[in-house]
CSV table of C-alpha atoms and ligand atoms in Angstrom, one decimal:
chain,number,residue,atom,x,y,z
A,827,MET,CA,-30.5,-20.4,-1.0
A,828,GLY,CA,-31.5,-17.8,1.7
A,829,HIS,CA,-35.0,-16.7,2.6
A,830,SER,CA,-36.6,-13.8,0.8
A,831,ALA,CA,-39.6,-11.6,1.6
A,832,VAL,CA,-41.6,-8.9,-0.3
A,833,ILE,CA,-42.8,-6.0,1.8
A,834,ILE,CA,-45.5,-3.7,0.5
A,835,GLY,CA,-45.1,-0.2,1.9
A,836,ALA,CA,-42.0,1.8,3.2
A,837,GLY,CA,-43.7,3.4,6.2
A,838,ILE,CA,-42.6,2.8,9.8
A,839,SER,CA,-44.0,-0.8,9.9
A,840,GLY,CA,-42.6,-1.9,6.5
A,841,LEU,CA,-39.1,-0.5,7.1
A,842,SER,CA,-39.0,-2.0,10.7
A,843,THR,CA,-40.0,-5.4,9.3
A,844,ALA,CA,-37.4,-5.1,6.6
A,845,ARG,CA,-34.6,-4.3,9.1
A,846,ALA,CA,-35.7,-7.1,11.4
A,847,LEU,CA,-35.8,-9.7,8.6
A,848,LYS,CA,-32.5,-8.5,7.2
A,849,ARG,CA,-30.8,-8.8,10.5
A,850,HIS,CA,-31.9,-12.5,10.6
A,851,GLY,CA,-30.3,-13.1,7.2
A,852,TRP,CA,-33.4,-12.6,4.9
A,853,SER,CA,-33.2,-10.7,1.7
A,854,VAL,CA,-36.0,-8.2,1.4
A,855,THR,CA,-37.7,-6.3,-1.4
A,856,VAL,CA,-39.6,-3.2,-0.2
A,857,LEU,CA,-42.1,-1.9,-2.7
A,858,GLU,CA,-43.3,1.7,-2.1
A,859,GLN,CA,-45.8,3.6,-4.3
A,860,ALA,CA,-44.5,7.1,-3.3
A,861,ALA,CA,-41.5,8.6,-5.2
A,862,ALA,CA,-39.4,9.0,-2.0
A,863,LEU,CA,-39.6,9.0,1.8
A,864,PRO,CA,-41.3,12.1,3.2
A,865,THR,CA,-39.0,14.9,4.3
A,866,SER,CA,-41.6,16.7,6.4
A,867,GLY,CA,-43.9,15.6,9.2
A,868,THR,CA,-44.6,16.0,12.9
A,869,MET,CA,-43.3,14.4,16.1
A,870,LEU,CA,-44.2,10.9,17.3
A,871,GLY,CA,-44.1,9.9,21.0
A,872,MET,CA,-41.9,6.8,21.4
A,873,TRP,CA,-42.8,4.5,24.3
A,874,PRO,CA,-40.1,2.3,26.0
A,875,ALA,CA,-41.1,-0.9,24.2
A,876,ALA,CA,-40.6,0.9,20.9
A,877,MET,CA,-37.2,2.2,21.9
A,878,LYS,CA,-36.2,-1.3,22.9
A,879,ALA,CA,-37.5,-2.7,19.6
A,880,LEU,CA,-35.5,0.0,17.7
A,881,ASP,CA,-32.4,-1.1,19.5
A,882,GLY,CA,-33.2,-4.7,18.5
A,883,ILE,CA,-33.4,-3.9,14.8
A,884,GLY,CA,-30.2,-1.9,14.8
A,885,VAL,CA,-31.4,1.7,15.0
A,886,ASP,CA,-29.4,3.6,17.5
A,887,ALA,CA,-32.2,5.1,19.4
A,888,SER,CA,-30.2,8.0,20.7
A,889,ARG,CA,-30.9,11.7,20.5
A,890,ARG,CA,-27.7,12.4,18.6
A,891,THR,CA,-28.5,9.9,15.9
A,892,VAL,CA,-32.1,10.4,15.2
A,893,GLY,CA,-32.8,13.8,16.8
A,894,TRP,CA,-35.1,13.0,19.7
A,895,ALA,CA,-36.8,15.6,21.7
A,896,HIS,CA,-36.9,14.4,25.3
A,897,ILE,CA,-39.3,15.1,28.2
A,898,ALA,CA,-37.3,13.9,31.2
A,899,ALA,CA,-39.0,11.8,33.9
A,900,GLY,CA,-40.8,14.1,36.4
A,901,ALA,CA,-41.0,17.0,34.0
A,902,GLY,CA,-44.8,16.4,33.7
A,903,THR,CA,-47.5,17.6,31.4
A,904,ARG,CA,-50.8,19.3,32.0
A,905,LEU,CA,-54.4,19.0,31.2
A,906,TRP,CA,-56.5,22.1,30.9
A,907,THR,CA,-60.1,23.2,30.2
A,908,PRO,CA,-60.5,25.7,27.2
A,909,ALA,CA,-60.8,28.5,29.8
A,910,GLY,CA,-57.3,27.6,31.0
A,911,ARG,CA,-58.2,25.9,34.3
A,912,THR,CA,-55.6,23.2,35.1
A,913,LEU,CA,-57.4,19.8,35.6
A,914,LEU,CA,-54.3,17.7,36.1
A,915,THR,CA,-50.5,18.1,36.3
A,916,ALA,CA,-49.3,14.6,35.3
A,917,PRO,CA,-46.2,13.8,37.3
A,918,GLY,CA,-44.4,12.3,34.4
A,919,GLY,CA,-43.4,8.9,35.7
A,920,ALA,CA,-41.2,7.8,32.8
A,921,ASP,CA,-39.0,9.4,30.2
A,922,VAL,CA,-40.9,10.2,27.0
A,923,ASN,CA,-39.0,10.5,23.7
A,924,LEU,CA,-40.4,12.3,20.8
A,925,VAL,CA,-38.9,11.8,17.3
A,926,SER,CA,-39.7,13.5,14.0
A,927,ARG,CA,-41.4,11.1,11.6
A,928,PRO,CA,-39.0,11.9,8.7
A,929,ALA,CA,-35.9,11.4,10.9
A,930,LEU,CA,-37.3,8.1,12.1
A,931,LEU,CA,-38.1,6.9,8.6
A,932,ALA,CA,-34.6,7.9,7.4
A,933,ALA,CA,-33.0,6.0,10.2
A,934,LEU,CA,-35.1,2.9,9.6
A,935,ALA,CA,-34.4,3.1,5.8
A,936,ARG,CA,-30.6,3.2,6.2
A,937,ASP,CA,-29.1,0.2,4.2
A,938,ILE,CA,-32.5,-0.9,3.0
A,939,ASP,CA,-33.2,-0.9,-0.7
A,940,VAL,CA,-36.6,0.5,-1.4
A,941,SER,CA,-38.2,0.3,-4.8
A,942,PHE,CA,-40.0,3.6,-5.0
A,943,ASN,CA,-42.7,4.5,-7.6
A,944,THR,CA,-44.0,0.9,-7.3
A,945,HIS,CA,-47.7,0.7,-6.7
A,946,VAL,CA,-48.7,-2.9,-5.9
A,947,ILE,CA,-52.0,-3.6,-7.4
A,948,GLU,CA,-52.5,-7.3,-7.7
A,949,ALA,CA,-51.4,-10.2,-5.5
A,950,GLU,CA,-50.1,-12.1,-8.5
A,951,GLN,CA,-47.1,-9.7,-8.5
A,952,LEU,CA,-46.1,-11.4,-5.3
A,953,ASP,CA,-46.8,-15.1,-6.1
A,954,ASP,CA,-43.1,-16.1,-6.1
A,955,ALA,CA,-42.3,-14.6,-2.6
A,956,GLU,CA,-41.7,-16.9,0.3
A,957,LEU,CA,-43.2,-14.3,2.7
A,958,VAL,CA,-45.4,-11.3,1.8
A,959,VAL,CA,-45.8,-8.5,4.4
A,960,GLY,CA,-48.7,-6.0,4.0
A,961,ALA,CA,-47.3,-2.8,5.5
A,962,ASP,CA,-49.6,-0.6,3.3
A,963,GLY,CA,-51.2,1.4,6.0
A,964,THR,CA,-54.8,2.2,7.2
A,965,PHE,CA,-56.4,1.7,3.8
A,966,SER,CA,-54.4,-1.5,3.1
A,967,ARG,CA,-55.3,-3.2,-0.1
A,968,THR,CA,-53.5,-6.3,1.2
A,969,ARG,CA,-56.0,-6.5,4.1
A,970,GLN,CA,-58.9,-6.3,1.7
A,971,ARG,CA,-57.3,-9.0,-0.6
A,972,MET,CA,-56.8,-11.3,2.4
A,973,PHE,CA,-60.2,-10.9,4.1
A,974,GLY,CA,-62.5,-9.1,1.7
A,975,ASP,CA,-64.1,-5.6,1.2
A,976,ARG,CA,-65.9,-5.8,4.5
A,977,PHE,CA,-62.6,-5.2,6.2
A,978,ARG,CA,-62.1,-1.6,5.1
A,979,ALA,CA,-60.9,1.0,7.6
A,980,ARG,CA,-63.8,2.7,9.5
A,981,SER,CA,-64.1,6.4,10.1
A,982,LEU,CA,-64.0,7.5,13.7
A,983,GLY,CA,-66.1,10.6,12.9
A,984,ALA,CA,-63.3,12.9,13.8
A,985,VAL,CA,-60.7,15.0,11.9
A,986,ALA,CA,-57.2,16.3,13.0
A,987,TRP,CA,-55.0,19.2,12.1
A,988,ARG,CA,-51.4,19.1,13.2
A,989,GLY,CA,-48.0,20.7,12.6
A,990,THR,CA,-44.8,22.1,14.1
A,991,VAL,CA,-44.1,25.7,14.9
A,992,LYS,CA,-40.8,27.5,15.6
A,993,GLY,CA,-39.9,28.2,19.2
A,994,ALA,CA,-40.4,26.5,22.5
A,995,VAL,CA,-43.4,27.1,24.8
A,996,ALA,CA,-43.6,27.4,28.6
A,997,GLU,CA,-46.0,24.5,29.2
A,998,TYR,CA,-47.0,21.3,27.3
A,999,GLY,CA,-50.2,19.4,27.6
A,1000,GLU,CA,-53.7,18.9,26.2
A,1001,THR,CA,-56.9,20.9,26.5
A,1002,TRP,CA,-60.1,19.0,26.5
A,1003,ALA,CA,-63.5,20.4,25.4
A,1004,PRO,CA,-66.8,18.8,24.4
A,1005,GLY,CA,-66.2,17.5,20.9
A,1006,ALA,CA,-62.7,18.9,20.5
A,1007,LEU,CA,-59.1,18.8,21.9
A,1008,PHE,CA,-55.8,20.6,21.4
A,1009,GLY,CA,-52.4,19.2,22.2
A,1010,ILE,CA,-49.0,20.8,22.5
A,1011,THR,CA,-45.7,18.8,22.8
A,1012,PRO,CA,-42.0,19.7,22.5
A,1013,ALA,CA,-40.3,19.1,19.1
A,1014,GLY,CA,-36.7,19.8,19.9
A,1015,PRO,CA,-34.8,22.6,21.5
A,1016,ASP,CA,-36.5,25.3,19.5
A,1017,ALA,CA,-39.7,23.9,18.0
A,1018,THR,CA,-43.1,22.9,19.2
A,1019,ASN,CA,-45.5,20.2,18.0
A,1020,TRP,CA,-49.3,20.8,18.0
A,1021,TYR,CA,-52.3,18.7,17.1
A,1022,ALA,CA,-56.0,19.6,17.2
A,1023,CYS,CA,-59.0,17.4,16.8
A,1024,ILE,CA,-62.7,17.9,16.4
A,1025,ARG,CA,-65.6,15.5,15.9
A,1026,ALA,CA,-66.7,15.8,12.2
A,1027,ASP,CA,-68.0,13.4,9.6
A,1028,ARG,CA,-65.9,14.9,6.7
A,1029,THR,CA,-62.6,16.6,6.2
A,1030,PHE,CA,-62.4,20.3,5.5
A,1031,ASP,CA,-61.1,22.1,2.4
A,1032,GLY,CA,-58.1,24.4,2.8
A,1033,PRO,CA,-57.0,27.0,3.7
A,1034,HIS,CA,-56.8,25.3,7.1
A,1035,LEU,CA,-55.6,28.0,9.5
A,1036,PRO,CA,-59.1,29.7,9.5
A,1037,HIS,CA,-60.6,26.4,10.6
A,1038,VAL,CA,-58.1,26.1,13.4
A,1039,VAL,CA,-58.7,29.7,14.5
A,1040,ASN,CA,-62.4,29.2,14.3
A,1041,HIS,CA,-62.5,26.1,16.5
A,1042,PHE,CA,-59.7,26.9,19.0
A,1043,GLY,CA,-58.8,30.6,18.7
A,1044,THR,CA,-60.8,31.6,21.7
A,1045,TRP,CA,-59.2,29.0,24.0
A,1046,HIS,CA,-56.8,29.8,26.8
A,1047,ARG,CA,-53.6,31.8,26.2
A,1048,GLY,CA,-51.3,28.9,25.7
A,1049,VAL,CA,-53.4,27.6,22.8
A,1050,GLY,CA,-54.1,31.1,21.4
A,1051,GLU,CA,-50.4,32.1,21.4
A,1052,LEU,CA,-49.4,28.9,19.7
A,1053,ILE,CA,-52.1,29.3,17.0
A,1054,GLY,CA,-50.6,32.8,16.4
A,1055,THR,CA,-47.4,31.2,15.2
A,1056,ILE,CA,-48.9,28.5,12.9
A,1057,GLU,CA,-48.1,28.9,9.2
A,1058,GLU,CA,-50.8,27.8,6.7
A,1059,ASN,CA,-48.4,25.8,4.5
A,1060,ALA,CA,-47.2,23.7,7.5
A,1061,ILE,CA,-50.6,22.4,8.5
A,1062,LEU,CA,-51.5,18.7,7.9
A,1063,HIS,CA,-55.2,17.8,7.8
A,1064,HIS,CA,-56.9,14.4,7.6
A,1065,GLY,CA,-59.8,12.3,8.9
A,1066,LEU,CA,-59.2,9.7,11.6
A,1067,PHE,CA,-59.9,6.0,10.9
A,1068,GLU,CA,-59.4,2.7,12.6
A,1069,ALA,CA,-58.8,-0.8,11.3
A,1070,PRO,CA,-61.6,-3.4,11.6
A,1071,LYS,CA,-61.1,-6.1,14.2
A,1072,LEU,CA,-59.5,-9.0,12.3
A,1073,HIS,CA,-59.7,-12.7,13.4
A,1074,SER,CA,-56.0,-13.0,12.3
A,1075,PHE,CA,-53.1,-10.9,11.1
A,1076,VAL,CA,-52.0,-13.7,8.9
A,1077,ALA,CA,-53.4,-15.7,5.9
A,1078,GLY,CA,-51.1,-18.3,4.3
A,1079,LYS,CA,-47.7,-16.7,3.6
A,1080,THR,CA,-49.0,-13.2,4.0
A,1081,ALA,CA,-48.9,-11.1,7.2
A,1082,LEU,CA,-50.2,-7.6,8.1
A,1083,VAL,CA,-48.2,-5.2,10.2
A,1084,GLY,CA,-48.7,-1.7,11.5
A,1085,ASP,CA,-51.7,0.3,10.5
A,1086,ALA,CA,-52.7,-2.3,7.9
A,1087,ALA,CA,-53.3,-4.7,10.8
A,1088,HIS,CA,-54.4,-2.3,13.6
A,1089,ALA,CA,-54.8,1.3,12.6
A,1090,MET,CA,-55.9,3.1,15.8
A,1091,ALA,CA,-57.1,6.6,16.8
A,1092,PRO,CA,-54.0,8.7,17.7
A,1093,PHE,CA,-55.2,9.6,21.3
A,1094,LEU,CA,-52.7,7.3,23.1
A,1095,GLY,CA,-49.8,8.0,20.6
A,1096,ARG,CA,-49.2,4.3,20.1
A,1097,GLY,CA,-49.6,3.5,16.4
A,1098,ALA,CA,-46.0,4.0,15.2
A,1099,CYS,CA,-44.6,2.4,18.4
A,1100,GLU,CA,-46.7,-0.7,17.8
A,1101,ALA,CA,-45.7,-0.7,14.1
A,1102,ILE,CA,-42.0,-0.9,15.2
A,1103,VAL,CA,-42.7,-3.7,17.7
A,1104,ASP,CA,-44.6,-5.6,15.0
A,1105,GLY,CA,-41.7,-5.5,12.6
A,1106,ALA,CA,-39.2,-6.6,15.3
A,1107,THR,CA,-41.5,-9.4,16.4
A,1108,LEU,CA,-42.2,-10.7,12.9
A,1109,GLY,CA,-38.5,-10.8,12.1
A,1110,ARG,CA,-37.7,-12.7,15.2
A,1111,SER,CA,-40.7,-15.1,15.0
A,1112,VAL,CA,-40.0,-16.1,11.4
A,1113,ALA,CA,-36.3,-16.5,12.0
A,1114,GLN,CA,-36.7,-18.7,15.0
A,1115,ALA,CA,-39.5,-21.0,13.7
A,1116,SER,CA,-39.2,-24.2,11.7
A,1117,SER,CA,-41.3,-22.7,8.8
A,1118,VAL,CA,-42.7,-19.4,7.7
A,1119,GLU,CA,-46.2,-20.5,8.6
A,1120,ALA,CA,-45.1,-21.5,12.1
A,1121,GLY,CA,-43.3,-18.2,12.5
A,1122,LEU,CA,-46.3,-16.2,11.4
A,1123,ALA,CA,-48.6,-18.1,13.8
A,1124,VAL,CA,-46.2,-17.0,16.7
A,1125,PHE,CA,-46.3,-13.4,15.4
A,1126,ASP,CA,-50.1,-13.4,15.3
A,1127,LYS,CA,-50.3,-14.8,18.8
A,1128,GLU,CA,-47.9,-12.3,20.2
A,1129,ARG,CA,-49.2,-9.2,18.5
A,1130,ARG,CA,-53.0,-9.4,17.7
A,1131,ALA,CA,-54.7,-9.4,21.1
A,1132,ARG,CA,-52.4,-6.8,22.5
A,1133,THR,CA,-52.7,-4.3,19.6
A,1134,GLN,CA,-56.5,-4.8,19.3
A,1135,ARG,CA,-56.8,-3.8,23.0
A,1136,LEU,CA,-54.9,-0.7,22.1
A,1137,VAL,CA,-57.3,0.1,19.2
A,1138,LEU,CA,-60.2,-0.1,21.7
A,1139,ALA,CA,-58.3,1.9,24.4
A,1140,SER,CA,-57.3,4.6,21.9
A,1141,ARG,CA,-60.9,5.0,20.7
A,1142,LEU,CA,-62.2,5.2,24.3
A,1143,MET,CA,-59.5,7.7,25.2
A,1144,GLY,CA,-60.8,10.0,22.3
A,1145,LYS,CA,-64.4,9.6,23.5
A,1146,PHE,CA,-63.4,10.4,27.1
A,1147,ALA,CA,-61.3,13.5,26.1
A,1148,MET,CA,-64.0,14.9,23.8
A,1149,LEU,CA,-67.0,13.9,25.9
A,1150,ASP,CA,-70.2,16.1,25.6
A,1151,ALA,CA,-72.6,15.1,28.2
A,1152,GLY,CA,-70.9,14.5,31.5
A,1153,SER,CA,-67.7,16.5,30.8
A,1154,GLY,CA,-68.3,18.5,34.0
A,1155,ILE,CA,-68.4,15.4,36.1
A,1156,ARG,CA,-65.3,14.0,34.2
A,1157,ASN,CA,-63.4,17.3,34.9
A,1158,ALA,CA,-64.3,17.1,38.6
A,1159,ALA,CA,-63.1,13.5,38.8
A,1160,VAL,CA,-59.9,14.3,37.0
A,1161,GLY,CA,-59.3,17.2,39.4
A,1162,ALA,CA,-60.0,15.0,42.4
A,1163,VAL,CA,-57.5,12.4,41.1
A,1164,ASP,CA,-54.9,15.2,40.7
A,1165,ARG,CA,-55.4,16.3,44.2
A,1166,LEU,CA,-55.1,12.8,45.5
A,1167,VAL,CA,-51.9,11.9,43.7
A,1168,LYS,CA,-50.1,15.2,44.3
A,1169,PRO,CA,-47.6,15.1,47.2
A,1170,ARG,CA,-49.0,17.2,50.1
A,1171,PRO,CA,-46.8,19.7,51.9
A,1172,ARG,CA,-45.4,18.0,55.0
A,1173,ARG,CA,-46.3,19.6,58.4
A,1174,ASP,CA,-43.2,20.6,60.3
A,1175,PRO,CA,-43.5,18.4,63.5
A,1176,THR,CA,-41.6,21.1,65.6
A,1177,LEU,CA,-44.4,23.6,65.0
A,1178,PRO,CA,-47.2,23.7,67.6
A,1179,ARG,CA,-50.6,22.4,66.5
A,1180,HIS,CA,-53.5,24.9,66.5
B,1203,LIG,C1,-52.6,12.7,14.1
B,1203,LIG,C2,-51.8,11.5,14.4
B,1203,LIG,C3,-50.9,11.5,15.4
B,1203,LIG,C4,-50.1,10.3,15.7
B,1203,LIG,N1,-49.2,10.4,16.7
B,1203,LIG,C5,-48.5,9.2,17.0
B,1203,LIG,C6,-47.5,9.2,18.1
B,1203,LIG,O1,-47.3,10.2,18.8
B,1203,LIG,N2,-46.9,8.0,18.4
B,1203,LIG,C7,-47.1,6.9,17.7
B,1203,LIG,O2,-46.6,5.9,18.0
B,1203,LIG,N3,-48.0,6.9,16.6
B,1203,LIG,C8,-48.7,8.0,16.3
B,1203,LIG,N4,-49.5,8.0,15.2
B,1203,LIG,C9,-49.7,6.8,14.4
B,1203,LIG,C10,-48.7,6.5,13.4
B,1203,LIG,O3,-48.5,7.6,12.6
B,1203,LIG,C11,-49.0,5.3,12.5
B,1203,LIG,O4,-49.5,4.3,13.3
B,1203,LIG,C12,-47.8,4.8,11.7
B,1203,LIG,O5,-47.3,5.8,10.9
B,1203,LIG,C13,-48.2,3.6,10.9
B,1203,LIG,O6,-47.1,3.2,10.0
B,1203,LIG,P1,-47.4,2.2,8.9
B,1203,LIG,O7,-46.0,2.0,8.3
B,1203,LIG,O8,-48.1,1.0,9.4
B,1203,LIG,O9,-48.3,2.9,7.8
B,1203,LIG,P2,-48.1,4.1,6.9
B,1203,LIG,O10,-47.3,5.2,7.5
B,1203,LIG,O11,-49.4,4.6,6.4
B,1203,LIG,O12,-47.2,3.6,5.7
B,1203,LIG,C14,-47.8,2.8,4.6
B,1203,LIG,C15,-46.9,2.9,3.4
B,1203,LIG,O13,-47.4,2.0,2.4
B,1203,LIG,C16,-47.4,2.7,1.1
B,1203,LIG,N5,-48.5,2.0,0.3
B,1203,LIG,C17,-49.8,1.9,0.5
B,1203,LIG,N6,-50.4,1.2,-0.4
B,1203,LIG,C18,-49.4,0.8,-1.3
B,1203,LIG,C19,-49.4,0.0,-2.5
B,1203,LIG,N7,-50.6,-0.5,-3.0
B,1203,LIG,N8,-48.2,-0.2,-3.1
B,1203,LIG,C20,-47.1,0.3,-2.6
B,1203,LIG,N9,-47.0,1.0,-1.5
B,1203,LIG,C21,-48.2,1.3,-0.8
B,1203,LIG,C22,-47.8,4.1,1.5
B,1203,LIG,O14,-47.4,5.0,0.5
B,1203,LIG,C23,-47.0,4.3,2.8
B,1203,LIG,O15,-45.7,4.8,2.5
B,1203,LIG,C24,-50.3,9.2,14.9
B,1203,LIG,C25,-51.2,9.1,13.9
B,1203,LIG,C26,-52.0,10.3,13.6
B,1203,LIG,C27,-53.0,10.2,12.5
């Protein structure tokens, strides 16, 4: 008889894990509390490791198939102050691919049977499974079942609004202010993705556009013009959380992947990428090992320290971007770095020196 696994959650991590295990001959059952996969959502930046992992689990990571927006190497992105002063023009060393979350989920779910409307409440439901994968997100009940109530997600004391608007804009980048930031990225040939974040201890009631206007409406023209095109019903709003540091992503025959294992602040745009790599790694580790336990130990070793460093780095990046005291010094330092790394115009040696 073949191997079988139960996966809780049909998000990016659960579906990536399902694909990886299936490719290695496992039969998988994916249990999802929602009625269907989401059909709306914003863009996710995909780093090269995630693109490679997608290839490895049989998702054709091409623009044609999944609808990537693509910032070519060298295109660059900017960093501004709210008044519109450019602090940095990042040279854009590597290609960056952006994919819409619903398109990515649909591609990952192809050929995977998902049991929707199935809310997993108790672990007993899973007793017979050879391998259980907790892919149930930031507020993972699986994590709490494995390690106790102390291991709940922690608020980062910040909230985000985000969405997509019609039309392309002239320049992409982030604007940093004390306690707030606003980001603009492409979302395809005729759409633009935006995200806005402020420090706050609680989420806000709708309507949301007035809050966005209130916090960011007086910022420079690029932000102001974009805000002018936002539609109220296309705004997502939520608090930002991170997972507690775990001493293991594994207990017995159960493993955590994605946000359940390492939910992180969004400031480095890595959560979904790492969720895909988790799934690919878990599938390979379990398939190549002599037992499920041995495979899970390899998975934990390969993934835990690395993703926990990213949790820390993402939190620090948010603190740096939204710094209060010292933001003037930070801006001066960023500007100095920009001047140092920018290629200087070459002097024509045939011209006389003055
Ligand atoms: C503002 C913002 C911007 C981001 N930008 C980026 C980016 O540019 N690039 C990037 O790589 N990442 C980004 N991320 C992070 C990324 O969205 C997440 O890391 C990723 O979606 C995590 O996927 P997941 O499958 O682990 O969790 P989730 O997407 O939360 O999926 C968990 C699933 O489990 C289901 N579930 C939960 N409990 C149960 C239960 N008891 N029974 C059954 N089903 C259950 C849920 O319904 C859900 O479908 C961003 C995050 C935020 C907040």
